[in-house]
Amino acid sequence: MNTPVHITVTGAAGQISYALLFRIIAGDLLGPDQPIVLRLLDIPAVIKDLQGIKMELDDCASPLLAGVVITADPNEAFENADIAFLVGARPRGPGMERQDLLHINAEIFSVQGRALNEVAGKNVKVLVVGNPANTNALIALNNAPNLSPRNFTAMTRLDHNRAISLLASHCGCLVADIRQMIIWGNHSTTQYPDLHHALVKGKAALDGVEEAWFHEHFISAVQKRGAEVIAVRGKSSAASAANAALEHMRSWVKGTPEDDWVSMAVYSDGSYGIAEGLIFSFPVRIQDGEYAIVQDLPIDAFSQERLRATENELLAEREMVKHLFP
Ligand code: NAX
């Protein structure tokens, strides 16, 4: 048997984690031969909920589950972590401004960044799901000077999957027929789902769909899908978010297929003129656990304008939390 991989999940008593943990111990993330130790972090008020979740995890009798740690202490949660899902965050409450939300979460992610810096494995792969995900990841990495910024990513895989599913249904084809979807930028309503490079059955998607549908329906439908789910379900996306988090991490560990890429919010190295150091969603290819931003895609004026808009939002968010960087 392999040595167990230590996987930290924060916000472990929340609804996304409830849909994530049982898939991890079923082998959906690392395969059927890789034992796992789960390290579950949440706030003291819900530790009892975590105890109940541990009982259920135990009751699965998964041969992959080598241990479960329950804690409200980030230093214990991130100890020797190989993989970290940062799901926990404070939701926006009534009357709370965006800036208040940024500040409260900035506190949480500074503490967690410092803990990762001190006790996690040096190659830890960190995925931030909790919102505002891109800027939370930026705060965490700025508090983790001993780790590479490349260890930190944020999730736009749910947006990527939503875009693929919507395109497939519009074209009357299978999801498996679609390649090279891109979500650029922030996981927010300024994100830019881009069809210019997408392929449907190997042919340019924009040869088959009307430009008006792309411009006037597709982009805003993907941007607003989260709100639409809340309006219909009465709760925010949970199982689909957990699925996306699992797929994001699985792609990072196992790689992308030769003929495709995925969208991941990663540390900007200035590609496509995006300000260096932002956590920005790009198309990436992954091999041997290392991602590379897909280079040299032609960007027309329509796309350029949308890239700038989402970049500007991220620059403004960075400005609001900059004083919390050490
Ligand atoms: P829940 O409210 O069900 O769970 C959040 C959990 O985080 C709670 O158990 C809470 O106690 C915990 N928590 C709060 N502060 C914490 C701290 N300091 N340390 C550890 N745990 C803490 O939310 P859920 O539906 O699971 O969503 C979690 C986050 O994902 C939210 O911020 C949500 O906005 C975000 N999402 C991000 C998505 C993305 O694509 N990036 C999509 C889905 C989701 O909306």
Coordinates of C-alpha atoms and ligand atoms in Angstrom, one line a residue:
M1 CA 0.0 0.0 0.0
N2 CA 1.2 3.6 -0.8
T3 CA 1.9 6.1 2.0
P4 CA -1.3 8.0 2.9
V5 CA -1.7 11.4 1.3
H6 CA -2.9 14.1 3.7
I7 CA -5.8 16.0 2.4
T8 CA -7.0 19.1 4.3
V9 CA -10.6 20.3 3.8
T10 CA -11.7 23.6 5.4
G11 CA -15.3 24.5 5.9
A12 CA -15.6 20.8 6.4
A13 CA -19.0 21.0 8.1
G14 CA -20.5 22.9 5.2
Q15 CA -22.6 21.8 2.2
I16 CA -19.9 21.6 -0.5
S17 CA -17.6 19.6 1.8
Y18 CA -20.4 17.2 2.5
A19 CA -20.6 16.5 -1.2
L20 CA -16.8 16.3 -1.5
L21 CA -15.5 14.2 1.3
F22 CA -17.4 11.0 0.4
R23 CA -16.1 11.2 -3.2
I24 CA -12.6 11.6 -2.0
I25 CA -12.7 8.5 0.1
A26 CA -14.4 6.6 -2.7
G27 CA -11.2 7.1 -4.7
D28 CA -12.6 9.6 -7.2
L29 CA -9.7 12.0 -6.6
L30 CA -6.5 9.9 -6.4
G31 CA -7.7 6.5 -7.6
P32 CA -8.4 3.1 -6.0
D33 CA -4.9 2.5 -4.6
Q34 CA -4.1 5.6 -2.7
P35 CA -4.9 5.8 1.0
I36 CA -5.9 9.1 2.4
V37 CA -5.8 10.9 5.8
L38 CA -8.6 13.5 5.9
R39 CA -7.8 16.6 8.0
L40 CA -11.1 18.5 8.6
L41 CA -11.1 22.1 9.7
D42 CA -14.0 24.2 10.8
I43 CA -14.9 26.7 13.4
P44 CA -15.4 25.6 17.1
A45 CA -19.2 26.2 17.0
V46 CA -19.6 23.3 14.5
I47 CA -17.1 20.7 15.8
K48 CA -20.0 18.5 16.9
D49 CA -21.2 18.5 13.2
L50 CA -17.7 17.4 12.2
Q51 CA -17.9 14.5 14.7
G52 CA -21.1 13.4 13.0
I53 CA -19.5 13.6 9.6
K54 CA -16.5 11.5 10.9
M55 CA -19.0 8.9 12.1
E56 CA -20.5 8.7 8.6
L57 CA -17.0 8.6 7.0
D58 CA -16.1 5.7 9.3
D59 CA -19.4 4.0 8.4
C60 CA -18.4 3.9 4.7
A61 CA -15.7 1.4 5.7
S62 CA -13.6 2.8 2.8
P63 CA -10.4 0.8 2.5
L64 CA -8.7 4.1 1.4
L65 CA -9.5 6.0 4.6
A66 CA -6.4 5.8 6.8
G67 CA -7.5 8.4 9.3
V68 CA -9.6 11.4 10.0
V69 CA -8.5 14.5 12.0
I70 CA -11.1 16.9 13.3
T71 CA -10.0 20.3 14.4
A72 CA -10.6 24.0 14.7
D73 CA -6.9 24.8 14.7
P74 CA -5.4 25.6 11.3
N75 CA -1.9 24.5 12.4
E76 CA -3.2 21.0 13.2
A77 CA -5.4 21.0 10.0
F78 CA -2.6 21.8 7.6
E79 CA 0.1 19.7 9.2
N80 CA 2.0 17.9 6.5
A81 CA -0.8 18.6 4.0
D82 CA -0.2 17.4 0.5
I83 CA -3.5 18.7 -0.9
A84 CA -5.7 21.5 0.6
F85 CA -9.2 22.4 -0.3
L86 CA -10.0 25.8 1.2
V87 CA -13.7 25.7 1.1
G88 CA -14.7 27.4 4.3
A89 CA -15.5 31.1 4.2
R90 CA -17.9 33.6 5.7
P91 CA -20.9 34.1 3.5
R92 CA -22.3 37.5 2.7
G93 CA -24.7 38.5 5.5
P94 CA -27.7 40.9 5.3
G95 CA -26.5 44.5 4.9
M96 CA -22.9 43.4 4.4
E97 CA -20.9 45.3 1.8
R98 CA -18.6 43.6 -0.6
Q99 CA -15.7 45.3 1.2
D100 CA -16.8 43.9 4.6
L101 CA -16.9 40.5 3.0
L102 CA -13.5 40.9 1.6
H103 CA -12.1 42.0 4.9
I104 CA -13.6 39.2 7.0
N105 CA -12.4 36.6 4.6
A106 CA -9.1 38.3 4.3
E107 CA -8.6 37.6 8.0
I108 CA -9.5 34.0 7.6
F109 CA -7.2 33.5 4.6
S110 CA -4.2 35.3 6.2
V111 CA -4.4 32.9 9.2
Q112 CA -4.7 29.9 6.9
G113 CA -1.9 31.1 4.6
R114 CA 0.4 31.5 7.6
A115 CA -0.5 28.0 8.9
L116 CA 0.1 26.5 5.4
N117 CA 3.5 28.3 5.4
E118 CA 4.5 26.8 8.7
V119 CA 3.3 23.3 8.7
A120 CA 2.1 22.1 5.2
G121 CA 4.2 20.0 2.8
K122 CA 6.4 22.2 0.6
N123 CA 4.7 20.9 -2.5
V124 CA 1.2 21.3 -1.1
K125 CA -1.4 21.9 -3.8
V126 CA -3.9 24.5 -2.6
L127 CA -7.3 25.1 -4.2
V128 CA -9.4 28.0 -2.8
V129 CA -13.1 27.5 -3.3
G130 CA -14.4 29.9 -0.6
N131 CA -15.5 33.3 -2.0
P132 CA -14.2 35.8 -3.1
A133 CA -12.0 32.8 -4.2
N134 CA -9.3 34.6 -6.4
T135 CA -8.6 37.3 -3.8
N136 CA -8.7 34.8 -0.9
A137 CA -6.0 32.7 -2.7
L138 CA -4.0 35.9 -3.2
I139 CA -4.2 36.7 0.5
A140 CA -3.2 33.1 1.5
L141 CA -0.2 33.1 -0.8
N142 CA 1.0 36.5 0.4
N143 CA 1.0 35.1 3.9
A144 CA 3.0 32.0 2.8
P145 CA 6.4 33.3 1.8
N146 CA 8.1 29.9 2.1
L147 CA 5.8 28.4 -0.4
S148 CA 5.8 29.1 -4.2
P149 CA 2.9 31.2 -5.4
R150 CA 2.4 28.3 -7.9
N151 CA 1.1 26.2 -4.9
F152 CA -2.0 28.4 -4.8
T153 CA -4.9 28.3 -7.2
A154 CA -8.6 29.3 -7.1
M155 CA -11.6 27.6 -8.6
T156 CA -13.2 28.5 -11.9
R157 CA -13.7 24.8 -12.9
L158 CA -17.4 25.0 -12.0
D159 CA -17.8 28.0 -14.5
H160 CA -15.8 26.0 -17.0
N161 CA -18.1 23.0 -16.6
R162 CA -21.2 25.1 -16.8
A163 CA -20.0 26.7 -20.0
I164 CA -19.3 23.2 -21.6
S165 CA -22.7 21.9 -20.6
L166 CA -24.5 25.0 -22.0
L167 CA -22.6 24.8 -25.3
A168 CA -23.2 21.1 -25.6
S169 CA -26.9 21.5 -25.1
H170 CA -27.1 24.4 -27.5
C171 CA -25.3 22.4 -30.2
G172 CA -27.2 19.3 -29.5
C173 CA -24.0 17.3 -29.0
L174 CA -22.3 15.5 -26.1
V175 CA -20.2 17.2 -23.5
A176 CA -17.5 14.8 -24.6
D177 CA -17.5 16.4 -28.1
I178 CA -16.3 19.7 -26.6
R179 CA -12.7 20.8 -26.2
Q180 CA -10.8 24.0 -25.3
M181 CA -13.3 25.9 -23.2
I182 CA -11.9 29.0 -21.4
I183 CA -13.0 31.0 -18.4
W184 CA -10.8 34.1 -18.1
G185 CA -10.4 36.1 -14.9
N186 CA -12.3 36.3 -11.7
H187 CA -14.9 33.8 -10.3
S188 CA -17.5 36.5 -10.3
T189 CA -20.0 38.0 -12.7
T190 CA -17.1 39.7 -14.6
Q191 CA -15.6 36.4 -15.6
Y192 CA -15.3 35.9 -19.3
P193 CA -16.4 32.6 -20.8
D194 CA -14.7 32.6 -24.2
L195 CA -15.8 30.5 -27.1
H196 CA -13.2 31.8 -29.6
H197 CA -10.9 28.8 -29.1
A198 CA -13.6 26.1 -28.2
L199 CA -14.0 23.1 -30.5
V200 CA -17.2 21.1 -31.1
K201 CA -16.4 17.7 -32.7
G202 CA -13.0 19.1 -33.7
K203 CA -14.4 22.2 -35.5
A204 CA -14.4 25.8 -34.3
A205 CA -17.4 26.3 -32.0
L206 CA -18.0 29.8 -33.5
D207 CA -18.4 28.3 -37.0
G208 CA -21.5 26.5 -35.7
V209 CA -23.2 28.9 -33.2
E210 CA -24.5 32.3 -33.9
E211 CA -22.4 35.2 -32.7
A212 CA -25.5 36.8 -31.2
W213 CA -26.1 33.8 -29.0
F214 CA -22.5 33.8 -27.8
H215 CA -22.5 37.6 -27.1
E216 CA -26.0 38.1 -25.8
H217 CA -26.9 34.8 -24.1
F218 CA -24.0 32.5 -23.5
I219 CA -21.7 34.9 -21.6
S220 CA -24.3 36.2 -19.2
A221 CA -25.9 32.8 -18.7
V222 CA -22.5 31.4 -17.5
Q223 CA -21.8 34.4 -15.4
K224 CA -25.2 34.3 -13.7
R225 CA -25.6 30.5 -13.4
G226 CA -24.7 30.5 -9.7
A227 CA -27.4 33.0 -8.9
E228 CA -29.9 31.1 -11.1
V229 CA -29.2 27.9 -9.1
I230 CA -29.8 29.8 -5.9
A231 CA -33.1 31.2 -7.2
V232 CA -34.4 27.7 -8.2
R233 CA -32.9 25.5 -5.5
G234 CA -33.0 28.0 -2.7
K235 CA -29.4 27.1 -1.8
S236 CA -26.1 27.7 -3.6
S237 CA -24.5 25.1 -5.8
A238 CA -23.0 22.3 -3.7
A239 CA -22.7 19.0 -5.4
S240 CA -21.6 20.6 -8.7
A241 CA -19.1 22.8 -6.8
A242 CA -17.7 19.7 -5.0
N243 CA -17.5 17.9 -8.4
A244 CA -15.6 20.9 -9.9
A245 CA -13.2 21.1 -6.9
L246 CA -12.5 17.4 -7.3
E247 CA -11.9 17.7 -11.0
H248 CA -9.7 20.8 -10.6
M249 CA -7.5 18.9 -8.1
R250 CA -7.5 15.7 -10.1
S251 CA -6.4 17.5 -13.3
W252 CA -3.6 19.2 -11.3
V253 CA -2.4 15.8 -9.9
K254 CA -3.0 13.6 -12.9
G255 CA -2.7 16.1 -15.9
T256 CA -4.8 17.2 -18.8
P257 CA -5.5 15.2 -22.0
E258 CA -3.2 16.0 -24.9
D259 CA -6.0 17.5 -26.9
D260 CA -7.5 19.7 -24.2
W261 CA -6.9 22.2 -21.4
V262 CA -8.8 23.3 -18.3
S263 CA -9.5 26.7 -16.7
M264 CA -7.8 27.4 -13.4
A265 CA -7.2 30.6 -11.6
V266 CA -3.5 30.7 -11.1
Y267 CA -0.8 33.3 -10.2
S268 CA -0.4 35.6 -13.2
D269 CA 3.1 35.7 -14.7
G270 CA 2.0 38.6 -17.1
S271 CA 0.7 36.3 -19.8
Y272 CA -1.9 38.0 -22.1
G273 CA -0.8 41.3 -20.5
I274 CA -2.6 40.5 -17.2
A275 CA -1.0 42.2 -14.2
E276 CA 1.6 40.0 -12.6
G277 CA 0.7 38.5 -9.3
L278 CA -3.1 38.5 -9.6
I279 CA -4.8 35.1 -9.2
F280 CA -6.5 35.1 -12.6
S281 CA -8.2 32.3 -14.5
F282 CA -6.4 31.1 -17.6
P283 CA -6.5 28.1 -19.8
V284 CA -3.8 25.7 -18.5
R285 CA -2.2 22.4 -19.6
I286 CA -0.9 20.2 -16.8
Q287 CA 1.8 17.5 -16.9
D288 CA 3.5 15.8 -14.0
G289 CA 1.7 17.9 -11.4
E290 CA 2.9 21.2 -13.0
Y291 CA 0.6 23.6 -14.8
A292 CA 1.5 25.9 -17.7
I293 CA -0.6 28.7 -19.0
V294 CA -1.6 28.1 -22.7
Q295 CA 0.3 30.7 -24.6
D296 CA -0.2 32.7 -27.8
L297 CA -3.9 32.4 -28.3
P298 CA -5.1 35.2 -30.5
I299 CA -7.3 37.7 -28.5
D300 CA -9.6 39.9 -30.6
A301 CA -10.9 43.4 -29.5
F302 CA -14.1 41.9 -28.1
S303 CA -12.2 39.5 -25.9
Q304 CA -9.6 42.1 -24.9
E305 CA -12.2 44.4 -23.5
R306 CA -13.7 41.5 -21.3
L307 CA -10.2 40.4 -20.1
R308 CA -9.5 44.0 -19.0
A309 CA -12.9 44.3 -17.2
T310 CA -12.3 41.2 -15.1
E311 CA -8.6 42.1 -14.5
N312 CA -9.8 45.6 -13.3
E313 CA -12.1 44.0 -10.8
L314 CA -9.3 41.8 -9.4
L315 CA -7.0 44.8 -9.2
A316 CA -9.6 46.7 -7.2
E317 CA -10.1 43.7 -4.9
R318 CA -6.3 43.5 -4.4
E319 CA -6.2 47.2 -3.5
M320 CA -8.9 46.7 -0.8
V321 CA -6.9 43.9 1.0
K322 CA -3.3 45.0 0.2
H323 CA -2.8 46.3 3.7
L324 CA -3.2 42.8 5.0
F325 CA -0.2 41.5 3.1
P326 CA 2.9 41.3 5.4
Ligands
NAX1 P1 -21.5 26.6 3.9 O1 -22.0 27.8 4.5 O2 -22.4 25.4 3.8 O3 -20.2 26.1 4.6 C1 -19.1 26.9 4.9 C2 -18.4 26.3 6.1 O4 -17.2 27.1 6.3 C3 -19.2 26.4 7.4 O5 -19.2 25.1 7.9 C4 -18.4 27.4 8.2 O6 -18.5 27.1 9.6 C5 -17.0 27.2 7.7 N1 -16.1 28.3 8.0 C6 -16.4 29.6 8.2 N2 -15.3 30.2 8.6 C7 -14.3 29.3 8.7 C8 -12.9 29.4 9.1 N3 -12.4 30.5 9.5 N4 -12.2 28.2 9.1 C9 -12.8 27.1 8.7 N5 -14.1 27.0 8.3 C10 -14.8 28.1 8.3 O7 -21.0 27.0 2.4 P2 -20.8 26.2 1.1 O8 -22.0 26.1 0.3 O9 -20.1 24.9 1.5 O10 -19.8 27.1 0.3 C11 -18.4 27.4 0.7 C12 -17.8 28.5 -0.1 O11 -17.7 28.2 -1.4 C13 -18.6 29.8 0.0 O12 -17.7 30.9 0.2 C14 -19.2 29.9 -1.4 O13 -19.5 31.2 -1.8 C15 -18.1 29.3 -2.2 N6 -18.5 28.8 -3.6 C16 -17.5 28.9 -4.5 C17 -17.7 28.5 -5.8 C18 -16.6 28.6 -6.8 O14 -16.9 28.2 -8.0 N7 -15.4 29.1 -6.6 C19 -19.0 27.9 -6.2 C20 -19.8 27.4 -5.1 C21 -19.8 28.2 -3.8 O15 -20.7 29.3 -4.0

